[in-house]
Amino acid sequence: AAGDRATFEDFLRKAFADSSRPDCEVTLKKREGAPRILRLEATVSPDQTECRAVVTDISARVIAEAARSAAEERLRAAQKLEAIGMLAQGIAHDFNNILAAIGGYTEMARWHAKDNPEAMEALNGLSAASSHATDLIRQILTFSRPTKSGREAVWLAPLVQDALKLLRLAVLGPTKETI
């Protein structure tokens, strides 16, 4: 490649310009097969009439370093996912505690509102939303720590209806239809 040619020419200039032992890495591209990565080290005679170069094929080392670097990156990504899972688990437990309190207060309010059908309907909606939130928390916990869980069929219509009720309540505010 043009970059390797410039690197090699610079390497030769340095070798003849001073008495240091310059080195460089170049990639030798073959017509067939994988390219080879070479390390060149040069020594120039004191009278600058001779230049001796040592060429070392470092392809295997460079490939191994790249593989190690990729493995380290995958490990860091796995550690990040584990940390996110632990964080999600902690947050989910906190939300679970909050939902338990909401459920308890909802049941207390139901007891006090047993003679008020509109309030009971609203409390039933709150209870359903709380139950839905508990299911979501269970999903987060399932994601954050592997557990044995089975699949089950779910009717989507009631979930969509509950979501629509909550959306109407959020957008329109409490009306006779949303309570």
PDB file of C-alpha atoms in Angstrom:
ATOM      1  CA  ALA A   1       0.000   0.000   0.000  1.00  0.00           C
ATOM      2  CA  ALA A   2       1.070   3.594  -0.507  1.00  0.00           C
ATOM      3  CA  GLY A   3       1.216   4.184   3.254  1.00  0.00           C
ATOM      4  CA  ASP A   4       3.520   1.187   3.746  1.00  0.00           C
ATOM      5  CA  ARG A   5       5.784   2.362   0.921  1.00  0.00           C
ATOM      6  CA  ALA A   6       6.129   5.787   2.567  1.00  0.00           C
ATOM      7  CA  THR A   7       6.791   4.102   5.926  1.00  0.00           C
ATOM      8  CA  PHE A   8       9.494   1.928   4.364  1.00  0.00           C
ATOM      9  CA  GLU A   9      11.143   4.889   2.587  1.00  0.00           C
ATOM     10  CA  ASP A  10      11.100   6.882   5.838  1.00  0.00           C
ATOM     11  CA  PHE A  11      12.639   3.860   7.574  1.00  0.00           C
ATOM     12  CA  LEU A  12      15.513   3.778   5.062  1.00  0.00           C
ATOM     13  CA  ARG A  13      16.103   7.548   5.345  1.00  0.00           C
ATOM     14  CA  LYS A  14      16.332   7.252   9.124  1.00  0.00           C
ATOM     15  CA  ALA A  15      18.698   4.294   8.853  1.00  0.00           C
ATOM     16  CA  PHE A  16      21.171   6.282   6.764  1.00  0.00           C
ATOM     17  CA  ALA A  17      20.641   9.651   8.473  1.00  0.00           C
ATOM     18  CA  ASP A  18      21.886   8.698  11.930  1.00  0.00           C
ATOM     19  CA  SER A  19      23.410   5.821  13.787  1.00  0.00           C
ATOM     20  CA  SER A  20      20.223   4.799  15.556  1.00  0.00           C
ATOM     21  CA  ARG A  21      18.558   1.465  14.874  1.00  0.00           C
ATOM     22  CA  PRO A  22      15.276   2.473  13.271  1.00  0.00           C
ATOM     23  CA  ASP A  23      12.431   0.050  13.012  1.00  0.00           C
ATOM     24  CA  CYS A  24       9.052  -0.004  11.340  1.00  0.00           C
ATOM     25  CA  GLU A  25       6.135  -2.265  10.605  1.00  0.00           C
ATOM     26  CA  VAL A  26       4.838  -2.824   7.099  1.00  0.00           C
ATOM     27  CA  THR A  27       2.173  -5.047   5.603  1.00  0.00           C
ATOM     28  CA  LEU A  28       3.209  -7.238   2.724  1.00  0.00           C
ATOM     29  CA  LYS A  29       0.212  -8.024   0.560  1.00  0.00           C
ATOM     30  CA  LYS A  30       0.445 -11.235  -1.372  1.00  0.00           C
ATOM     31  CA  ARG A  31      -1.592 -12.097  -4.413  1.00  0.00           C
ATOM     32  CA  GLU A  32      -2.990 -15.124  -2.621  1.00  0.00           C
ATOM     33  CA  GLY A  33      -3.432 -15.746   1.053  1.00  0.00           C
ATOM     34  CA  ALA A  34      -3.477 -13.441   4.025  1.00  0.00           C
ATOM     35  CA  PRO A  35      -1.253 -10.363   4.129  1.00  0.00           C
ATOM     36  CA  ARG A  36       1.878 -10.615   6.266  1.00  0.00           C
ATOM     37  CA  ILE A  37       2.841  -7.997   8.825  1.00  0.00           C
ATOM     38  CA  LEU A  38       6.586  -7.503   8.994  1.00  0.00           C
ATOM     39  CA  ARG A  39       8.800  -5.662  11.463  1.00  0.00           C
ATOM     40  CA  LEU A  40      11.976  -4.232   9.962  1.00  0.00           C
ATOM     41  CA  GLU A  41      15.028  -3.278  12.013  1.00  0.00           C
ATOM     42  CA  ALA A  42      18.080  -1.786  10.361  1.00  0.00           C
ATOM     43  CA  THR A  43      21.714  -1.259  11.226  1.00  0.00           C
ATOM     44  CA  VAL A  44      23.929   0.881   8.971  1.00  0.00           C
ATOM     45  CA  SER A  45      27.697   0.486   8.900  1.00  0.00           C
ATOM     46  CA  PRO A  46      29.677   3.426  10.303  1.00  0.00           C
ATOM     47  CA  ASP A  47      30.883   4.397   6.839  1.00  0.00           C
ATOM     48  CA  GLN A  48      27.283   4.116   5.559  1.00  0.00           C
ATOM     49  CA  THR A  49      28.195   1.720   2.816  1.00  0.00           C
ATOM     50  CA  GLU A  50      26.157  -1.170   4.126  1.00  0.00           C
ATOM     51  CA  CYS A  51      22.733  -1.545   5.600  1.00  0.00           C
ATOM     52  CA  ARG A  52      21.727  -4.712   7.330  1.00  0.00           C
ATOM     53  CA  ALA A  53      18.100  -5.339   8.040  1.00  0.00           C
ATOM     54  CA  VAL A  54      16.384  -7.907  10.168  1.00  0.00           C
ATOM     55  CA  VAL A  55      12.910  -8.786   8.980  1.00  0.00           C
ATOM     56  CA  THR A  56      10.591 -10.488  11.441  1.00  0.00           C
ATOM     57  CA  ASP A  57       7.172 -11.802  10.562  1.00  0.00           C
ATOM     58  CA  ILE A  58       4.924 -10.575  13.390  1.00  0.00           C
ATOM     59  CA  SER A  59       1.625 -11.503  11.736  1.00  0.00           C
ATOM     60  CA  ALA A  60       0.739 -14.156  14.311  1.00  0.00           C
ATOM     61  CA  ARG A  61       1.474 -11.810  17.223  1.00  0.00           C
ATOM     62  CA  VAL A  62      -0.560  -8.962  15.724  1.00  0.00           C
ATOM     63  CA  ILE A  63      -3.478 -11.306  15.007  1.00  0.00           C
ATOM     64  CA  ALA A  64      -3.256 -12.723  18.554  1.00  0.00           C
ATOM     65  CA  GLU A  65      -3.197  -9.188  20.018  1.00  0.00           C
ATOM     66  CA  ALA A  66      -6.243  -8.237  17.934  1.00  0.00           C
ATOM     67  CA  ALA A  67      -8.072 -11.395  19.085  1.00  0.00           C
ATOM     68  CA  ARG A  68      -7.153 -10.668  22.725  1.00  0.00           C
ATOM     69  CA  SER A  69      -8.319  -7.088  22.351  1.00  0.00           C
ATOM     70  CA  ALA A  70     -11.630  -8.254  20.850  1.00  0.00           C
ATOM     71  CA  ALA A  71     -12.066 -10.796  23.678  1.00  0.00           C
ATOM     72  CA  GLU A  72     -11.380  -8.080  26.265  1.00  0.00           C
ATOM     73  CA  GLU A  73     -13.979  -5.857  24.583  1.00  0.00           C
ATOM     74  CA  ARG A  74     -16.542  -8.678  24.680  1.00  0.00           C
ATOM     75  CA  LEU A  75     -15.725  -9.229  28.369  1.00  0.00           C
ATOM     76  CA  ARG A  76     -16.209  -5.509  29.110  1.00  0.00           C
ATOM     77  CA  ALA A  77     -19.543  -5.591  27.252  1.00  0.00           C
ATOM     78  CA  ALA A  78     -20.633  -8.660  29.263  1.00  0.00           C
ATOM     79  CA  GLN A  79     -19.605  -6.937  32.502  1.00  0.00           C
ATOM     80  CA  LYS A  80     -21.617  -3.853  31.518  1.00  0.00           C
ATOM     81  CA  LEU A  81     -24.662  -6.017  30.809  1.00  0.00           C
ATOM     82  CA  GLU A  82     -24.222  -7.725  34.172  1.00  0.00           C
ATOM     83  CA  ALA A  83     -24.026  -4.332  35.910  1.00  0.00           C
ATOM     84  CA  ILE A  84     -27.149  -3.136  34.068  1.00  0.00           C
ATOM     85  CA  GLY A  85     -28.924  -6.341  35.102  1.00  0.00           C
ATOM     86  CA  MET A  86     -27.972  -5.778  38.749  1.00  0.00           C
ATOM     87  CA  LEU A  87     -29.145  -2.162  38.559  1.00  0.00           C
ATOM     88  CA  ALA A  88     -32.425  -3.211  36.925  1.00  0.00           C
ATOM     89  CA  GLN A  89     -32.893  -5.830  39.626  1.00  0.00           C
ATOM     90  CA  GLY A  90     -32.431  -3.246  42.393  1.00  0.00           C
ATOM     91  CA  ILE A  91     -34.805  -0.774  40.752  1.00  0.00           C
ATOM     92  CA  ALA A  92     -37.353  -3.517  40.132  1.00  0.00           C
ATOM     93  CA  HIS A  93     -37.292  -4.520  43.801  1.00  0.00           C
ATOM     94  CA  ASP A  94     -37.839  -0.887  44.815  1.00  0.00           C
ATOM     95  CA  PHE A  95     -40.766  -0.600  42.403  1.00  0.00           C
ATOM     96  CA  ASN A  96     -42.151  -3.871  43.704  1.00  0.00           C
ATOM     97  CA  ASN A  97     -42.168  -2.384  47.210  1.00  0.00           C
ATOM     98  CA  ILE A  98     -43.921   0.754  45.938  1.00  0.00           C
ATOM     99  CA  LEU A  99     -46.496  -1.353  44.081  1.00  0.00           C
ATOM    100  CA  ALA A 100     -47.143  -3.388  47.222  1.00  0.00           C
ATOM    101  CA  ALA A 101     -47.922  -0.147  49.070  1.00  0.00           C
ATOM    102  CA  ILE A 102     -50.176   1.023  46.217  1.00  0.00           C
ATOM    103  CA  GLY A 103     -51.986  -2.308  46.290  1.00  0.00           C
ATOM    104  CA  GLY A 104     -52.471  -2.094  50.048  1.00  0.00           C
ATOM    105  CA  TYR A 105     -53.779   1.463  49.929  1.00  0.00           C
ATOM    106  CA  THR A 106     -56.045   0.534  47.012  1.00  0.00           C
ATOM    107  CA  GLU A 107     -57.591  -2.266  49.059  1.00  0.00           C
ATOM    108  CA  MET A 108     -58.063   0.108  52.016  1.00  0.00           C
ATOM    109  CA  ALA A 109     -59.710   2.660  49.726  1.00  0.00           C
ATOM    110  CA  ARG A 110     -61.994  -0.050  48.309  1.00  0.00           C
ATOM    111  CA  TRP A 111     -63.149  -0.857  51.824  1.00  0.00           C
ATOM    112  CA  HIS A 112     -63.951   2.818  52.456  1.00  0.00           C
ATOM    113  CA  ALA A 113     -65.575   3.337  49.045  1.00  0.00           C
ATOM    114  CA  LYS A 114     -67.750   0.228  48.949  1.00  0.00           C
ATOM    115  CA  ASP A 115     -70.897   2.396  48.710  1.00  0.00           C
ATOM    116  CA  ASN A 116     -69.536   4.542  45.849  1.00  0.00           C
ATOM    117  CA  PRO A 117     -69.690   2.663  42.498  1.00  0.00           C
ATOM    118  CA  GLU A 118     -67.750   5.341  40.573  1.00  0.00           C
ATOM    119  CA  ALA A 119     -64.921   5.293  43.103  1.00  0.00           C
ATOM    120  CA  MET A 120     -64.935   1.466  43.083  1.00  0.00           C
ATOM    121  CA  GLU A 121     -64.595   1.457  39.297  1.00  0.00           C
ATOM    122  CA  ALA A 122     -61.648   3.859  39.511  1.00  0.00           C
ATOM    123  CA  LEU A 123     -60.056   1.727  42.232  1.00  0.00           C
ATOM    124  CA  ASN A 124     -60.572  -1.381  40.101  1.00  0.00           C
ATOM    125  CA  GLY A 125     -58.722   0.401  37.276  1.00  0.00           C
ATOM    126  CA  LEU A 126     -55.939   1.326  39.686  1.00  0.00           C
ATOM    127  CA  SER A 127     -55.748  -2.263  40.878  1.00  0.00           C
ATOM    128  CA  ALA A 128     -55.572  -3.542  37.274  1.00  0.00           C
ATOM    129  CA  ALA A 129     -52.845  -1.018  36.411  1.00  0.00           C
ATOM    130  CA  SER A 130     -50.925  -2.004  39.541  1.00  0.00           C
ATOM    131  CA  SER A 131     -51.238  -5.658  38.572  1.00  0.00           C
ATOM    132  CA  HIS A 132     -49.986  -4.848  35.062  1.00  0.00           C
ATOM    133  CA  ALA A 133     -47.032  -2.933  36.542  1.00  0.00           C
ATOM    134  CA  THR A 134     -46.243  -5.943  38.758  1.00  0.00           C
ATOM    135  CA  ASP A 135     -46.134  -8.118  35.635  1.00  0.00           C
ATOM    136  CA  LEU A 136     -43.736  -5.655  33.999  1.00  0.00           C
ATOM    137  CA  ILE A 137     -41.519  -5.765  37.089  1.00  0.00           C
ATOM    138  CA  ARG A 138     -41.537  -9.568  36.877  1.00  0.00           C
ATOM    139  CA  GLN A 139     -40.320  -9.257  33.271  1.00  0.00           C
ATOM    140  CA  ILE A 140     -37.517  -6.905  34.332  1.00  0.00           C
ATOM    141  CA  LEU A 141     -36.507  -9.324  37.067  1.00  0.00           C
ATOM    142  CA  THR A 142     -36.581 -12.187  34.572  1.00  0.00           C
ATOM    143  CA  PHE A 143     -34.231 -10.197  32.338  1.00  0.00           C
ATOM    144  CA  SER A 144     -31.918  -9.142  35.153  1.00  0.00           C
ATOM    145  CA  ARG A 145     -31.375 -12.628  36.540  1.00  0.00           C
ATOM    146  CA  PRO A 146     -31.927 -15.849  34.678  1.00  0.00           C
ATOM    147  CA  THR A 147     -34.750 -17.843  36.206  1.00  0.00           C
ATOM    148  CA  LYS A 148     -36.778 -20.774  35.068  1.00  0.00           C
ATOM    149  CA  SER A 149     -39.996 -19.419  33.660  1.00  0.00           C
ATOM    150  CA  GLY A 150     -42.559 -20.852  31.346  1.00  0.00           C
ATOM    151  CA  ARG A 151     -44.356 -19.247  28.464  1.00  0.00           C
ATOM    152  CA  GLU A 152     -48.033 -18.573  28.676  1.00  0.00           C
ATOM    153  CA  ALA A 153     -50.620 -17.302  26.237  1.00  0.00           C
ATOM    154  CA  VAL A 154     -51.966 -13.833  26.936  1.00  0.00           C
ATOM    155  CA  TRP A 155     -55.145 -12.190  25.651  1.00  0.00           C
ATOM    156  CA  LEU A 156     -54.090  -8.826  24.270  1.00  0.00           C
ATOM    157  CA  ALA A 157     -57.540  -7.207  24.152  1.00  0.00           C
ATOM    158  CA  PRO A 158     -57.815  -6.595  27.933  1.00  0.00           C
ATOM    159  CA  LEU A 159     -54.275  -5.220  28.056  1.00  0.00           C
ATOM    160  CA  VAL A 160     -54.978  -2.852  25.172  1.00  0.00           C
ATOM    161  CA  GLN A 161     -58.256  -1.732  26.780  1.00  0.00           C
ATOM    162  CA  ASP A 162     -56.459  -1.020  30.073  1.00  0.00           C
ATOM    163  CA  ALA A 163     -53.741   0.884  28.247  1.00  0.00           C
ATOM    164  CA  LEU A 164     -56.356   2.933  26.381  1.00  0.00           C
ATOM    165  CA  LYS A 165     -58.128   3.781  29.643  1.00  0.00           C
ATOM    166  CA  LEU A 166     -54.867   4.956  31.178  1.00  0.00           C
ATOM    167  CA  LEU A 167     -54.026   6.936  28.036  1.00  0.00           C
ATOM    168  CA  ARG A 168     -57.445   8.620  28.004  1.00  0.00           C
ATOM    169  CA  LEU A 169     -57.069   9.443  31.681  1.00  0.00           C
ATOM    170  CA  ALA A 170     -53.618  10.902  31.091  1.00  0.00           C
ATOM    171  CA  VAL A 171     -54.658  12.957  28.041  1.00  0.00           C
ATOM    172  CA  LEU A 172     -58.241  13.988  28.852  1.00  0.00           C
ATOM    173  CA  GLY A 173     -58.131  13.913  32.622  1.00  0.00           C
ATOM    174  CA  PRO A 174     -60.800  12.217  34.745  1.00  0.00           C
ATOM    175  CA  THR A 175     -64.166  12.032  32.993  1.00  0.00           C
ATOM    176  CA  LYS A 176     -67.208   9.896  33.650  1.00  0.00           C
ATOM    177  CA  GLU A 177     -66.065   7.432  30.943  1.00  0.00           C
ATOM    178  CA  THR A 178     -62.513   7.053  32.302  1.00  0.00           C
ATOM    179  CA  ILE A 179     -63.466   6.714  35.963  1.00  0.00           C
TER     180      ILE A 179
END
